[in-house]
Tab-separated table of C-alpha atoms and ligand atoms in Angstrom:
chain	number	residue	atom	x	y	z
A	7	MET	CA	0.000	0.000	0.000
A	8	ASP	CA	1.324	3.453	-0.934
A	9	ILE	CA	1.009	5.635	2.150
A	10	LEU	CA	3.379	8.410	1.042
A	11	GLN	CA	1.657	11.593	-0.098
A	12	LYS	CA	3.814	13.040	-2.858
A	13	GLU	CA	3.860	15.195	-5.957
A	14	VAL	CA	6.055	14.963	-9.039
A	15	LEU	CA	8.952	17.429	-9.130
A	16	TYR	CA	10.819	16.098	-12.188
A	17	PRO	CA	8.965	13.651	-14.444
A	18	LYS	CA	10.859	10.877	-16.175
A	19	ASP	CA	11.020	12.595	-19.588
A	20	VAL	CA	12.616	15.685	-18.009
A	21	ILE	CA	15.047	13.431	-16.140
A	22	LYS	CA	15.971	11.587	-19.334
A	23	LYS	CA	16.742	14.835	-21.191
A	24	ARG	CA	18.865	16.193	-18.338
A	25	VAL	CA	20.815	12.937	-18.034
A	26	GLN	CA	21.577	13.086	-21.759
A	27	GLU	CA	22.806	16.674	-21.373
A	28	LEU	CA	25.052	15.747	-18.444
A	29	ALA	CA	26.454	12.767	-20.333
A	30	GLY	CA	27.156	14.987	-23.339
A	31	THR	CA	29.104	17.469	-21.203
A	32	ILE	CA	31.034	14.721	-19.438
A	33	SER	CA	31.829	12.959	-22.721
A	34	ARG	CA	33.243	16.184	-24.168
A	35	ASP	CA	35.326	16.815	-21.026
A	36	TYR	CA	36.845	13.314	-21.106
A	37	GLU	CA	37.239	12.871	-24.856
A	38	GLY	CA	39.998	10.370	-25.638
A	39	LYS	CA	40.094	9.068	-22.062
A	40	GLU	CA	38.642	6.124	-20.186
A	41	LEU	CA	36.714	6.900	-17.009
A	42	ILE	CA	36.314	4.887	-13.870
A	43	VAL	CA	32.799	5.652	-12.716
A	44	ILE	CA	32.179	5.024	-9.020
A	45	GLY	CA	28.580	4.923	-7.830
A	46	ILE	CA	27.520	5.424	-4.227
A	47	LEU	CA	25.052	2.719	-3.192
A	48	LYS	CA	22.306	2.589	-2.835
A	49	GLY	CA	20.848	5.857	-4.062
A	50	ALA	CA	22.947	6.359	-7.198
A	51	PHE	CA	22.286	3.056	-8.922
A	52	ILE	CA	19.495	4.164	-11.264
A	53	PHE	CA	21.068	7.506	-12.216
A	54	MET	CA	24.445	5.858	-12.802
A	55	ALA	CA	22.916	3.155	-15.004
A	56	ASP	CA	21.213	5.789	-17.150
A	57	LEU	CA	24.205	8.144	-17.240
A	58	ILE	CA	26.834	5.647	-18.367
A	59	ARG	CA	24.604	4.396	-21.170
A	60	CYS	CA	24.549	7.937	-22.569
A	61	LEU	CA	28.324	8.486	-22.396
A	62	SER	CA	30.319	8.409	-25.613
A	63	VAL	CA	33.601	7.728	-23.784
A	64	PRO	CA	34.445	4.258	-22.458
A	65	CYS	CA	34.165	3.607	-18.760
A	66	ARG	CA	34.634	0.955	-16.117
A	67	VAL	CA	32.333	0.864	-13.126
A	68	ASP	CA	32.681	0.216	-9.433
A	69	PHE	CA	30.654	0.986	-6.322
A	70	VAL	CA	30.987	2.017	-2.725
A	71	ARG	CA	28.293	1.604	-0.124
A	72	LEU	CA	28.098	4.627	2.133
A	73	ALA	CA	25.340	5.625	4.462
A	74	SER	CA	24.930	8.789	6.457
A	75	TYR	CA	23.574	7.391	9.665
A	76	GLY	CA	20.004	7.468	10.942
A	77	GLU	CA	16.609	6.899	9.387
A	78	GLY	CA	14.327	9.689	8.278
A	79	PRO	CA	15.007	13.040	6.655
A	80	SER	CA	17.960	14.306	8.699
A	81	SER	CA	21.512	12.997	8.823
A	82	SER	CA	23.441	12.543	12.078
A	83	GLY	CA	26.653	13.571	10.349
A	84	ARG	CA	28.318	10.182	10.655
A	85	VAL	CA	29.337	8.513	7.389
A	86	VAL	CA	29.823	4.745	7.396
A	87	MET	CA	31.430	2.739	4.581
A	88	THR	CA	30.343	-0.881	4.361
A	89	LYS	CA	31.717	-1.587	0.884
A	90	ASP	CA	34.875	-0.203	-0.728
A	91	ILE	CA	35.804	-0.188	-4.428
A	92	GLU	CA	37.486	-3.244	-5.884
A	93	THR	CA	39.367	-1.470	-8.689
A	94	SER	CA	42.813	0.125	-8.668
A	95	ILE	CA	42.360	3.843	-9.325
A	96	LYS	CA	46.003	4.971	-9.276
A	97	ASP	CA	46.615	7.447	-12.126
A	98	ARG	CA	43.062	6.984	-13.402
A	99	ASP	CA	40.330	9.546	-14.098
A	100	ILE	CA	37.517	9.058	-11.596
A	101	LEU	CA	33.925	10.203	-11.834
A	102	ILE	CA	31.908	9.709	-8.649
A	103	VAL	CA	28.190	9.451	-9.318
A	104	GLU	CA	25.744	10.353	-6.580
A	105	ASP	CA	21.983	10.793	-6.413
A	106	VAL	CA	21.920	13.826	-4.098
A	107	VAL	CA	24.346	16.125	-2.304
A	108	ASP	CA	22.751	17.286	0.906
A	109	THR	CA	25.025	18.172	3.848
A	110	GLY	CA	28.017	17.302	1.645
A	111	LEU	CA	29.451	15.003	4.315
A	112	THR	CA	29.173	11.802	2.252
A	113	LEU	CA	30.995	13.199	-0.760
A	114	SER	CA	33.622	15.018	1.285
A	115	PHE	CA	34.373	11.720	3.000
A	116	LEU	CA	34.542	9.744	-0.246
A	117	VAL	CA	36.675	12.232	-2.182
A	118	ASN	CA	39.221	12.292	0.654
A	119	TRP	CA	39.111	8.500	0.888
A	120	LEU	CA	39.787	8.034	-2.832
A	121	LYS	CA	42.465	10.758	-3.044
A	122	GLU	CA	44.623	8.606	-0.762
A	123	ARG	CA	44.963	6.178	-3.696
A	124	ASN	CA	46.480	8.776	-6.018
A	125	PRO	CA	44.060	8.908	-8.932
A	126	HIS	CA	44.945	11.229	-11.829
A	127	SER	CA	41.718	13.184	-11.283
A	128	ILE	CA	38.447	13.022	-9.356
A	129	LYS	CA	35.208	14.739	-10.327
A	130	VAL	CA	31.701	14.358	-8.979
A	131	CYS	CA	28.404	14.187	-10.831
A	132	ALA	CA	25.349	14.567	-8.585
A	133	PHE	CA	21.858	14.341	-9.985
A	134	LEU	CA	20.394	16.625	-7.301
A	135	ASP	CA	22.021	19.357	-5.238
A	136	LYS	CA	20.341	20.543	-2.020
A	137	ARG	CA	22.599	23.513	-1.456
A	138	LYS	CA	20.880	24.985	1.580
A	139	ARG	CA	21.727	22.087	3.903
A	140	ARG	CA	25.506	22.016	3.455
A	141	ARG	CA	27.609	21.257	6.499
A	142	ALA	CA	30.805	20.570	4.553
A	143	PRO	CA	31.905	23.041	1.842
A	144	PHE	CA	31.399	20.676	-1.070
A	145	GLU	CA	30.791	21.545	-4.748
A	146	ALA	CA	29.903	18.904	-7.327
A	147	ASP	CA	31.438	19.338	-10.788
A	148	TYR	CA	28.292	18.286	-12.651
A	149	VAL	CA	24.771	18.781	-11.254
A	150	GLY	CA	21.458	17.678	-12.732
A	151	PHE	CA	19.132	19.950	-10.772
A	152	THR	CA	19.513	22.258	-7.781
A	153	ILE	CA	16.574	21.840	-5.426
A	154	ASP	CA	15.113	23.398	-2.287
A	155	ASP	CA	15.001	21.733	1.068
A	156	GLY	CA	12.087	19.326	0.451
A	157	PHE	CA	12.273	15.579	1.006
A	158	VAL	CA	12.578	13.939	-2.395
A	159	VAL	CA	12.126	10.310	-3.417
A	160	GLY	CA	12.205	8.240	-6.587
A	161	TYR	CA	14.834	7.633	-9.277
A	162	GLY	CA	16.914	5.804	-6.645
A	163	LEU	CA	16.178	8.071	-3.678
A	164	ASP	CA	14.301	6.568	-0.758
A	165	PHE	CA	12.327	7.415	2.322
A	166	ASN	CA	13.122	4.665	4.845
A	167	GLU	CA	13.852	2.364	1.872
A	168	LYS	CA	10.516	3.111	0.215
A	169	ALA	CA	9.965	4.705	-3.199
A	170	ARG	CA	13.405	4.181	-4.818
A	171	PHE	CA	11.687	2.463	-7.742
A	172	LEU	CA	9.580	5.453	-8.814
A	173	PRO	CA	10.577	6.662	-12.304
A	174	ASP	CA	9.945	10.331	-11.431
A	175	ILE	CA	11.569	12.485	-8.765
A	176	CYS	CA	8.783	13.313	-6.308
A	177	VAL	CA	8.514	15.544	-3.239
A	178	ILE	CA	6.895	14.117	-0.133
A	179	LYS	CA	4.090	16.384	1.003
A	180	GLU	CA	4.036	17.393	4.675
B	218	PRP	C1	21.848	9.646	0.967
B	218	PRP	C2	22.157	9.958	-0.472
B	218	PRP	C3	23.593	10.399	-0.430
B	218	PRP	C4	23.732	11.009	0.932
B	218	PRP	C5	23.743	12.496	0.812
B	218	PRP	O1	22.296	8.367	1.230
B	218	PRP	O2	21.976	8.828	-1.288
B	218	PRP	O3	24.481	9.296	-0.538
B	218	PRP	O4	22.593	10.588	1.715
B	218	PRP	O5	23.752	13.080	2.073
B	218	PRP	P1	24.855	14.059	2.631
B	218	PRP	O6	25.270	14.998	1.537
B	218	PRP	O7	24.112	14.751	3.739
B	218	PRP	O8	25.985	13.240	3.153
B	218	PRP	P2	21.736	7.497	2.422
B	218	PRP	O9	22.657	7.576	3.612
B	218	PRP	O10	20.305	7.852	2.692
B	218	PRP	O11	21.872	6.030	1.831
B	218	PRP	P3	21.238	5.435	0.478
B	218	PRP	O12	22.055	5.968	-0.673
B	218	PRP	O13	21.386	3.973	0.654
B	218	PRP	O14	19.804	5.889	0.398
């Protein structure tokens, strides 16, 4: 039973167009190179799957599992890694793919974690950017949409593990 009251913020056709635009920009920026695309589980899996299929540069993929602790709409500020990458990234060009930047703590943690392994470059592509809630001064290199401080679900994003499967990005109504 669907008990979440929600309204569509970005429908799937708008999402598809924006993903194609992002992939076009990224493909131009990395022309002639091979990317290692690292997705942050779980939220990024749908966006990453769509994005890499629109790239015109080759890529390899890997994943980390990070969670900012606590259920519900606010983060405690503690980032926990339960799965690391399995690929060597030394001297490689890395693109981290994330569903949403919120406080910025998750991505700040991951960028610092990966820098220790001496990649050639690291950039971040986030589908959504909630700028108003930053606690770490983090800027993504590629952003799909900048949004206000609502609680969004769908296209990989969850509310207590519900609603990741929705094809649209929706806002939960108070
Ligand atoms: C969410 C989201 C990002 C992170 C962003 O993950 O998917 O990874 O929080 O928050 P931050 O910028 O405040 O750190 P969550 O911990 O809910 O896990 P999930 O990806 O499995 O949903």
